[in-house]
């Protein structure tokens, strides 16, 4: 089975050719829009969908060319249907439906978070089940238990901001740039992670939900506290957060981001280890854009080896952590093996799509792109 996979859920236009199972990535092309969104300090949805419109065809062509395949040599088209930004999803879903309609090939709808999870099966197709998966992305943070392929039980998720969003918002607050995760990771290397004791959201509570919005507010309050004296000295009466940040010595900013990163990582790792102690998985996986973070990768790896003996630990290669279409193709090859195909008439973009084992939707918003 050879699949052309398409992913446009946020600000990356991506296409890949994947065959399997086990998933073999024959090509993986990602056109990033970081340059476009940087000046806004976050993803600007309308610009994202416009950029997808311009790049989707060249990206698909490049993915086919890099795999050395013509469209006729592809068996099935796979596409991310959600969750994500509706305007972005529509471009990929439309492209996939059009290709499927024109070629008569089946279509496989893929949930974006299933894609992140399946990034792990690219390098580790034989990882044993049950698998506990921590997915940490820009829009989502969740813990999922899989007893077998394509079966997901969500144990917990964030009640407010995702961890990736917290990285992005704290970076924006401190005027560091976008996307926040990689920038904070780099600066944190020169900071003291113990300088500030930021709150570990929901750590004391049972269950596996997360909360990261309080952490972002705690960073803001700390900036206000640290600059109070200087504000008085300078007799400032009205000021923006960025003005406050400009009053901080550089080392304090580095200490703030290192302490923030430490708090995020501790909560993620602690909750994952707790879930593993409760459910006794044979594998622990990490996935999503924040899984590119070295502190998170190494801390979860070390804790799994130390506290969960005989548990296999894996995290995808960096290029399969942040958004890409190879992970969508990887999920699709397993759906193809289970014969879970759809026709182009039935596949719709679904900005609130939920992970579901049967591939059924429980989302509140359903978008019909076009009807026959
Ligand atoms: O999975 P992803 O590419 O897109 C979504 O599905 O949302 O994740 C993007 C998120 C952003 O919030 C970004 O700041 C974060 O992943 N991220 C990181 C790192 N690289 C990307 N966070 C922490 N450390 C990193 N190295
Ligand atoms: Zn993602």
Short mmCIF file of C-alpha atoms and ligand atoms in Angstrom, two decimals:
data_model
loop_
_atom_site.label_atom_id
_atom_site.label_comp_id
_atom_site.label_asym_id
_atom_site.label_seq_id
_atom_site.Cartn_x
_atom_site.Cartn_y
_atom_site.Cartn_z
CA UNK A 1 0.00 0.00 0.00
CA UNK A 2 1.48 3.34 -1.07
CA UNK A 3 -0.13 6.50 0.31
CA UNK A 4 0.07 10.18 -0.59
CA UNK A 5 -0.54 12.03 2.69
CA UNK A 6 -1.51 15.68 3.02
CA UNK A 7 -1.42 17.85 6.17
CA UNK A 8 -2.53 21.50 6.41
CA UNK A 9 -4.09 21.78 9.86
CA UNK A 10 -2.18 24.85 11.02
CA UNK A 11 0.75 26.78 9.52
CA UNK A 12 2.69 24.06 7.73
CA UNK A 13 1.79 22.86 4.23
CA UNK A 14 2.98 19.27 4.11
CA UNK A 15 2.81 16.24 1.83
CA UNK A 16 4.52 12.86 2.04
CA UNK A 17 4.61 9.50 0.30
CA UNK A 18 4.49 6.63 2.79
CA UNK A 19 4.20 2.91 2.14
CA UNK A 20 3.55 0.04 4.53
CA UNK A 21 2.74 -1.11 7.11
CA UNK A 22 5.26 -0.94 8.67
CA UNK A 23 5.40 2.71 7.62
CA UNK A 24 8.29 3.55 5.30
CA UNK A 25 8.65 7.26 4.54
CA UNK A 26 9.54 7.63 0.84
CA UNK A 27 9.37 11.43 0.90
CA UNK A 28 8.44 14.13 3.40
CA UNK A 29 8.02 17.75 2.28
CA UNK A 30 7.10 20.59 4.66
CA UNK A 31 6.65 24.23 3.63
CA UNK A 32 6.73 26.28 6.81
CA UNK A 33 4.95 29.61 7.14
CA UNK A 34 6.97 30.84 10.12
CA UNK A 35 8.21 33.90 8.18
CA UNK A 36 4.65 34.96 7.46
CA UNK A 37 3.37 34.68 11.04
CA UNK A 38 6.47 35.83 12.91
CA UNK A 39 5.58 39.50 12.84
CA UNK A 40 2.18 38.77 14.43
CA UNK A 41 3.66 36.69 17.25
CA UNK A 42 1.34 33.79 16.37
CA UNK A 43 -0.55 32.12 13.54
CA UNK A 44 -2.74 34.53 11.55
CA UNK A 45 -5.48 32.16 10.31
CA UNK A 46 -6.42 33.96 7.09
CA UNK A 47 -2.82 34.34 5.99
CA UNK A 48 -2.26 30.66 6.82
CA UNK A 49 -5.03 29.47 4.54
CA UNK A 50 -3.94 31.82 1.76
CA UNK A 51 -0.38 30.49 1.98
CA UNK A 52 -1.68 26.89 1.93
CA UNK A 53 -3.58 27.68 -1.28
CA UNK A 54 -0.37 28.86 -2.93
CA UNK A 55 1.87 26.04 -1.75
CA UNK A 56 -0.33 22.94 -1.67
CA UNK A 57 0.11 21.88 -5.31
CA UNK A 58 3.89 22.51 -5.46
CA UNK A 59 4.33 20.66 -2.15
CA UNK A 60 2.33 17.64 -3.36
CA UNK A 61 4.29 17.60 -6.64
CA UNK A 62 7.57 17.77 -4.74
CA UNK A 63 6.56 14.92 -2.42
CA UNK A 64 5.76 12.72 -5.43
CA UNK A 65 8.96 13.74 -7.23
CA UNK A 66 11.17 13.11 -4.18
CA UNK A 67 9.64 9.64 -3.81
CA UNK A 68 10.22 9.08 -7.54
CA UNK A 69 6.55 8.21 -7.99
CA UNK A 70 3.78 9.35 -10.34
CA UNK A 71 0.25 9.86 -9.03
CA UNK A 72 -0.80 6.67 -10.84
CA UNK A 73 1.57 4.71 -8.60
CA UNK A 74 -0.22 5.89 -5.45
CA UNK A 75 -2.91 3.57 -4.06
CA UNK A 76 -4.66 5.87 -1.60
CA UNK A 77 -4.81 9.52 -0.58
CA UNK A 78 -4.75 10.40 3.15
CA UNK A 79 -5.53 13.78 4.65
CA UNK A 80 -5.75 15.48 8.05
CA UNK A 81 -9.40 16.35 8.69
CA UNK A 82 -8.83 18.03 12.09
CA UNK A 83 -8.49 19.26 14.72
CA UNK A 84 -7.05 22.50 13.42
CA UNK A 85 -7.87 25.84 11.85
CA UNK A 86 -10.87 25.48 9.59
CA UNK A 87 -9.49 27.68 6.80
CA UNK A 88 -6.23 25.71 6.79
CA UNK A 89 -7.86 22.27 6.98
CA UNK A 90 -10.17 23.10 4.08
CA UNK A 91 -7.25 23.59 1.69
CA UNK A 92 -5.73 20.17 2.37
CA UNK A 93 -9.08 18.37 2.51
CA UNK A 94 -10.20 20.02 -0.72
CA UNK A 95 -6.96 19.06 -2.47
CA UNK A 96 -7.24 15.46 -1.24
CA UNK A 97 -10.90 15.15 -2.22
CA UNK A 98 -10.19 16.55 -5.65
CA UNK A 99 -7.30 14.12 -6.21
CA UNK A 100 -9.42 11.20 -5.01
CA UNK A 101 -12.36 12.19 -7.16
CA UNK A 102 -10.24 12.74 -10.27
CA UNK A 103 -8.27 9.49 -9.91
CA UNK A 104 -10.96 7.25 -8.38
CA UNK A 105 -8.62 6.39 -5.49
CA UNK A 106 -9.94 5.89 -1.96
CA UNK A 107 -9.42 8.50 0.70
CA UNK A 108 -8.38 7.99 4.33
CA UNK A 109 -9.34 10.75 6.80
CA UNK A 110 -6.79 11.12 9.61
CA UNK A 111 -7.11 12.86 12.94
CA UNK A 112 -4.12 15.19 13.43
CA UNK A 113 -3.41 13.84 16.92
CA UNK A 114 -3.48 10.25 15.65
CA UNK A 115 -0.85 11.43 13.17
CA UNK A 116 1.35 12.77 15.99
CA UNK A 117 0.95 9.45 17.84
CA UNK A 118 1.82 7.41 14.74
CA UNK A 119 5.03 9.38 14.21
CA UNK A 120 6.38 6.95 16.82
CA UNK A 121 5.50 3.87 14.78
CA UNK A 122 7.72 5.05 11.89
CA UNK A 123 10.90 4.09 13.75
CA UNK A 124 9.30 1.56 16.13
CA UNK A 125 6.66 -0.51 14.33
CA UNK A 126 7.21 -3.38 16.77
CA UNK A 127 6.82 -1.37 19.99
CA UNK A 128 4.67 -3.47 22.33
CA UNK A 129 1.10 -2.60 23.34
CA UNK A 130 -0.43 -1.32 25.53
CA UNK A 131 1.21 2.01 24.71
CA UNK A 132 0.87 5.18 26.76
CA UNK A 133 1.29 8.27 24.57
CA UNK A 134 1.92 11.81 25.76
CA UNK A 135 1.13 14.18 22.89
CA UNK A 136 2.24 17.78 23.44
CA UNK A 137 1.56 20.16 20.58
CA UNK A 138 0.67 23.79 19.97
CA UNK A 139 -3.06 23.20 20.23
CA UNK A 140 -3.25 20.05 22.35
CA UNK A 141 -1.77 18.28 25.34
CA UNK A 142 -3.10 14.83 26.09
CA UNK A 143 -2.36 11.41 27.51
CA UNK A 144 -3.73 8.49 25.52
CA UNK A 145 -3.68 4.76 26.21
CA UNK A 146 -3.65 2.41 23.20
CA UNK A 147 -4.33 -1.28 23.74
CA UNK A 148 -3.87 -2.00 20.05
CA UNK A 149 -3.47 -0.14 16.75
CA UNK A 150 -6.07 2.57 16.08
CA UNK A 151 -7.66 2.20 19.51
CA UNK A 152 -7.41 5.30 21.66
CA UNK A 153 -8.52 5.93 25.22
CA UNK A 154 -7.96 9.54 26.26
CA UNK A 155 -6.86 9.47 29.92
CA UNK A 156 -6.44 13.22 30.30
CA UNK A 157 -6.05 16.44 28.44
CA UNK A 158 -5.43 20.10 29.14
CA UNK A 159 -8.31 22.03 30.64
CA UNK A 160 -7.08 25.33 29.21
CA UNK A 161 -3.87 26.14 27.30
CA UNK A 162 -1.76 23.40 25.78
CA UNK A 163 1.89 23.21 26.80
CA UNK A 164 2.97 24.43 23.35
CA UNK A 165 0.62 27.38 23.63
CA UNK A 166 2.18 28.22 27.01
CA UNK A 167 5.65 28.26 25.38
CA UNK A 168 4.33 30.53 22.62
CA UNK A 169 2.47 32.87 24.98
CA UNK A 170 5.36 33.23 27.43
CA UNK A 171 7.74 33.97 24.55
CA UNK A 172 5.31 36.59 23.24
CA UNK A 173 4.93 38.12 26.69
CA UNK A 174 8.70 38.42 27.05
CA UNK A 175 9.05 39.75 23.48
CA UNK A 176 11.21 36.82 22.42
CA UNK A 177 9.56 35.94 19.09
CA UNK A 178 7.59 33.13 17.46
CA UNK A 179 7.34 30.15 17.68
CA UNK A 180 8.12 30.28 21.38
CA UNK A 181 9.14 26.66 22.00
CA UNK A 182 12.47 26.51 20.17
CA UNK A 183 13.39 30.08 21.20
CA UNK A 184 12.72 29.42 24.89
CA UNK A 185 14.55 26.10 24.73
CA UNK A 186 17.67 27.82 23.38
CA UNK A 187 17.63 30.71 25.88
CA UNK A 188 16.86 28.38 28.80
CA UNK A 189 20.23 26.70 28.29
CA UNK A 190 21.86 29.82 29.79
CA UNK A 191 19.31 30.26 32.59
CA UNK A 192 18.86 28.80 36.07
CA UNK A 193 15.85 26.42 36.12
CA UNK A 194 15.65 26.73 39.92
CA UNK A 195 15.66 30.54 40.02
CA UNK A 196 11.86 30.82 40.25
CA UNK A 197 9.43 28.33 41.70
CA UNK A 198 6.55 28.55 39.22
CA UNK A 199 3.29 26.66 39.90
CA UNK A 200 3.02 23.05 38.74
CA UNK A 201 -0.59 23.14 37.49
CA UNK A 202 -2.88 20.30 38.70
CA UNK A 203 0.09 18.35 40.02
CA UNK A 204 -1.59 17.82 43.39
CA UNK A 205 -4.81 16.56 41.80
CA UNK A 206 -5.55 12.99 40.92
CA UNK A 207 -6.39 12.21 37.35
CA UNK A 208 -4.44 12.99 34.23
CA UNK A 209 -5.71 16.39 33.13
CA UNK A 210 -3.32 19.29 32.71
CA UNK A 211 -3.55 23.08 33.11
CA UNK A 212 -0.97 25.54 31.82
CA UNK A 213 -2.72 28.92 31.74
CA UNK A 214 -1.85 29.68 35.40
CA UNK A 215 1.81 29.21 34.62
CA UNK A 216 1.75 31.86 31.93
CA UNK A 217 0.04 34.28 34.35
CA UNK A 218 2.60 33.44 37.03
CA UNK A 219 5.39 34.46 34.63
CA UNK A 220 3.61 37.78 33.99
CA UNK A 221 3.19 38.44 37.74
CA UNK A 222 6.86 37.62 38.30
CA UNK A 223 7.87 40.17 35.64
CA UNK A 224 5.69 42.77 37.39
CA UNK A 225 7.18 41.93 40.78
CA UNK A 226 10.77 42.00 39.53
CA UNK A 227 10.32 45.41 37.88
CA UNK A 228 8.28 47.11 40.63
CA UNK A 229 11.30 48.91 42.11
CA UNK A 230 12.56 50.15 38.74
CA UNK A 231 9.07 51.36 37.79
CA UNK A 232 8.98 53.46 40.98
CA UNK A 233 12.49 54.81 40.42
CA UNK A 234 11.64 55.79 36.87
CA UNK A 235 8.27 57.21 38.05
CA UNK A 236 6.49 55.33 35.26
CA UNK A 237 2.71 55.59 35.53
CA UNK A 238 1.58 53.69 32.44
CA UNK A 239 3.60 50.99 30.75
CA UNK A 240 3.20 47.91 28.59
CA UNK A 241 4.44 44.44 29.50
CA UNK A 242 7.19 44.84 26.91
CA UNK A 243 8.37 48.04 28.59
CA UNK A 244 8.51 46.15 31.87
CA UNK A 245 10.47 43.33 30.27
CA UNK A 246 12.94 45.86 28.86
CA UNK A 247 13.74 46.88 32.46
CA UNK A 248 14.86 43.34 33.31
CA UNK A 249 18.52 42.35 33.18
CA UNK A 250 19.14 39.74 30.47
CA UNK A 251 20.12 37.05 32.99
CA UNK A 252 16.77 37.37 34.76
CA UNK A 253 14.95 36.75 31.45
CA UNK A 254 17.06 33.64 30.91
CA UNK A 255 16.28 32.48 34.46
CA UNK A 256 12.55 33.13 33.90
CA UNK A 257 12.39 30.99 30.75
CA UNK A 258 14.53 28.22 32.24
CA UNK A 259 12.29 28.07 35.33
CA UNK A 260 9.16 28.16 33.16
CA UNK A 261 10.43 25.31 30.97
CA UNK A 262 11.34 23.30 34.07
CA UNK A 263 7.80 23.68 35.46
CA UNK A 264 6.18 22.56 32.17
CA UNK A 265 8.46 19.54 31.82
CA UNK A 266 8.03 18.44 35.44
CA UNK A 267 4.24 18.41 35.19
CA UNK A 268 4.22 16.55 31.86
CA UNK A 269 6.70 13.94 33.04
CA UNK A 270 5.15 13.45 36.48
CA UNK A 271 1.62 12.93 35.09
CA UNK A 272 2.89 10.51 32.46
CA UNK A 273 4.80 8.43 35.02
CA UNK A 274 1.71 8.40 37.27
CA UNK A 275 -0.45 7.19 34.40
CA UNK A 276 2.12 4.51 33.59
CA UNK A 277 2.08 3.30 37.21
CA UNK A 278 -1.70 3.04 37.04
CA UNK A 279 -2.10 1.42 33.62
CA UNK A 280 1.16 -0.57 33.26
CA UNK A 281 1.84 0.09 29.56
CA UNK A 282 4.62 -1.84 27.85
CA UNK A 283 5.60 1.26 25.80
CA UNK A 284 5.69 4.97 26.62
CA UNK A 285 5.68 7.33 23.65
CA UNK A 286 6.17 11.08 23.44
CA UNK A 287 4.90 13.06 20.43
CA UNK A 288 3.89 16.50 19.08
CA UNK A 289 5.82 19.71 18.46
CA UNK A 290 6.89 20.12 22.11
CA UNK A 291 8.40 16.62 21.94
CA UNK A 292 11.22 18.37 20.03
CA UNK A 293 12.23 19.87 23.39
CA UNK A 294 15.46 18.27 24.62
CA UNK A 295 14.71 18.68 28.34
CA UNK A 296 11.33 16.96 27.90
CA UNK A 297 12.79 14.17 25.75
CA UNK A 298 15.64 13.41 28.11
CA UNK A 299 13.68 13.80 31.37
CA UNK A 300 10.85 11.50 30.27
CA UNK A 301 13.32 9.01 28.86
CA UNK A 302 15.34 8.97 32.10
CA UNK A 303 12.27 8.69 34.30
CA UNK A 304 10.84 5.85 32.22
CA UNK A 305 14.10 3.93 32.44
CA UNK A 306 14.48 4.62 36.15
CA UNK A 307 10.92 4.25 37.44
CA UNK A 308 9.27 1.96 34.90
CA UNK A 309 11.63 -0.93 34.32
CA UNK A 310 10.95 -3.10 31.27
CA UNK A 311 8.94 -0.30 29.65
CA UNK A 312 10.00 0.64 26.12
CA UNK A 313 10.41 4.40 25.59
CA UNK A 314 10.37 6.21 22.24
CA UNK A 315 10.13 9.69 20.82
CA UNK A 316 10.09 10.50 17.08
CA UNK A 317 12.97 12.07 15.19
CA UNK A 318 12.75 15.87 15.42
CA UNK A 319 11.38 16.24 11.86
CA UNK A 320 8.46 13.94 12.77
CA UNK A 321 7.66 15.82 16.02
CA UNK A 322 6.53 19.15 14.58
CA UNK A 323 3.75 19.10 11.98
CA UNK A 324 4.48 16.96 8.92
CA UNK A 325 2.61 14.67 6.55
CA UNK A 326 4.77 11.57 7.06
CA UNK A 327 3.05 11.02 10.42
CA UNK A 328 -0.34 11.31 8.68
CA UNK A 329 0.80 8.72 6.13
CA UNK A 330 2.04 6.49 8.98
CA UNK A 331 -1.39 6.53 10.64
CA UNK A 332 -3.00 5.97 7.25
CA UNK A 333 -1.08 2.80 6.41
CA UNK A 334 -2.50 1.18 9.56
CA UNK A 335 -6.01 2.39 8.71
CA UNK A 336 -5.53 1.01 5.19
CA UNK A 337 -4.51 -2.36 6.66
CA UNK A 338 -7.76 -2.28 8.68
CA UNK A 339 -9.59 -1.43 5.43
CA UNK A 340 -10.90 1.82 6.88
CA UNK A 341 -11.24 3.68 3.59
CA UNK A 342 -13.67 6.45 2.70
CA UNK A 343 -14.78 7.97 -0.55
CA UNK A 344 -14.21 11.60 -1.40
CA UNK A 345 -17.90 12.40 -0.84
CA UNK A 346 -17.69 11.39 2.82
CA UNK A 347 -14.57 13.20 3.95
CA UNK A 348 -15.01 16.57 5.58
CA UNK A 349 -12.84 19.07 7.42
CA UNK A 350 -13.66 18.99 11.10
CA UNK A 351 -11.91 21.69 13.17
CA UNK A 352 -12.95 20.02 16.45
CA UNK A 353 -12.33 16.41 15.44
CA UNK A 354 -11.83 14.09 18.41
CA UNK A 355 -9.63 11.03 18.58
CA UNK A 356 -11.99 8.11 18.27
CA UNK A 357 -11.25 4.44 17.88
CA UNK A 358 -13.93 3.77 15.32
CA UNK A 359 -13.04 6.73 13.18
CA UNK A 360 -16.46 8.17 13.94
CA UNK A 361 -16.86 11.84 14.72
CA UNK A 362 -18.20 13.35 17.88
CA UNK A 363 -17.40 16.90 16.96
CA UNK A 364 -19.73 19.78 17.42
CA UNK A 365 -18.80 21.55 14.19
CA UNK A 366 -19.19 19.75 10.89
CA UNK A 367 -18.14 21.45 7.70
CA UNK A 368 -19.47 20.36 4.36
CA UNK A 369 -16.98 21.53 1.77
CA UNK A 370 -19.07 20.88 -1.21
CA UNK A 371 -21.92 18.54 -1.90
CA UNK A 372 -22.51 16.47 -4.95
O1 LIG B 1 2.80 19.76 16.65
P1 LIG B 1 3.05 21.17 16.27
O2 LIG B 1 4.04 21.42 15.17
O3 LIG B 1 1.73 21.87 15.85
C1 LIG B 1 0.50 21.64 16.46
O4 LIG B 1 -0.08 20.55 16.25
O5 LIG B 1 0.09 22.54 17.20
O6 LIG B 1 3.49 21.91 17.60
C2 LIG B 1 3.82 23.26 17.58
C3 LIG B 1 4.19 23.67 19.00
C4 LIG B 1 4.40 25.16 19.16
O7 LIG B 1 3.69 25.59 20.29
C5 LIG B 1 5.90 25.28 19.37
O8 LIG B 1 6.26 26.39 20.19
C6 LIG B 1 6.20 23.97 20.07
O9 LIG B 1 5.40 23.02 19.39
N1 LIG B 1 7.60 23.57 19.93
C7 LIG B 1 8.44 23.45 20.99
C8 LIG B 1 9.72 23.13 20.46
N2 LIG B 1 9.61 23.05 19.09
C9 LIG B 1 8.30 23.33 18.79
N3 LIG B 1 8.22 23.59 22.31
C10 LIG B 1 9.28 23.43 23.14
N4 LIG B 1 10.53 23.14 22.71
C11 LIG B 1 10.79 22.99 21.39
N5 LIG B 1 12.02 22.70 20.97
ZN1 LIG B 2 0.55 19.16 15.29
#
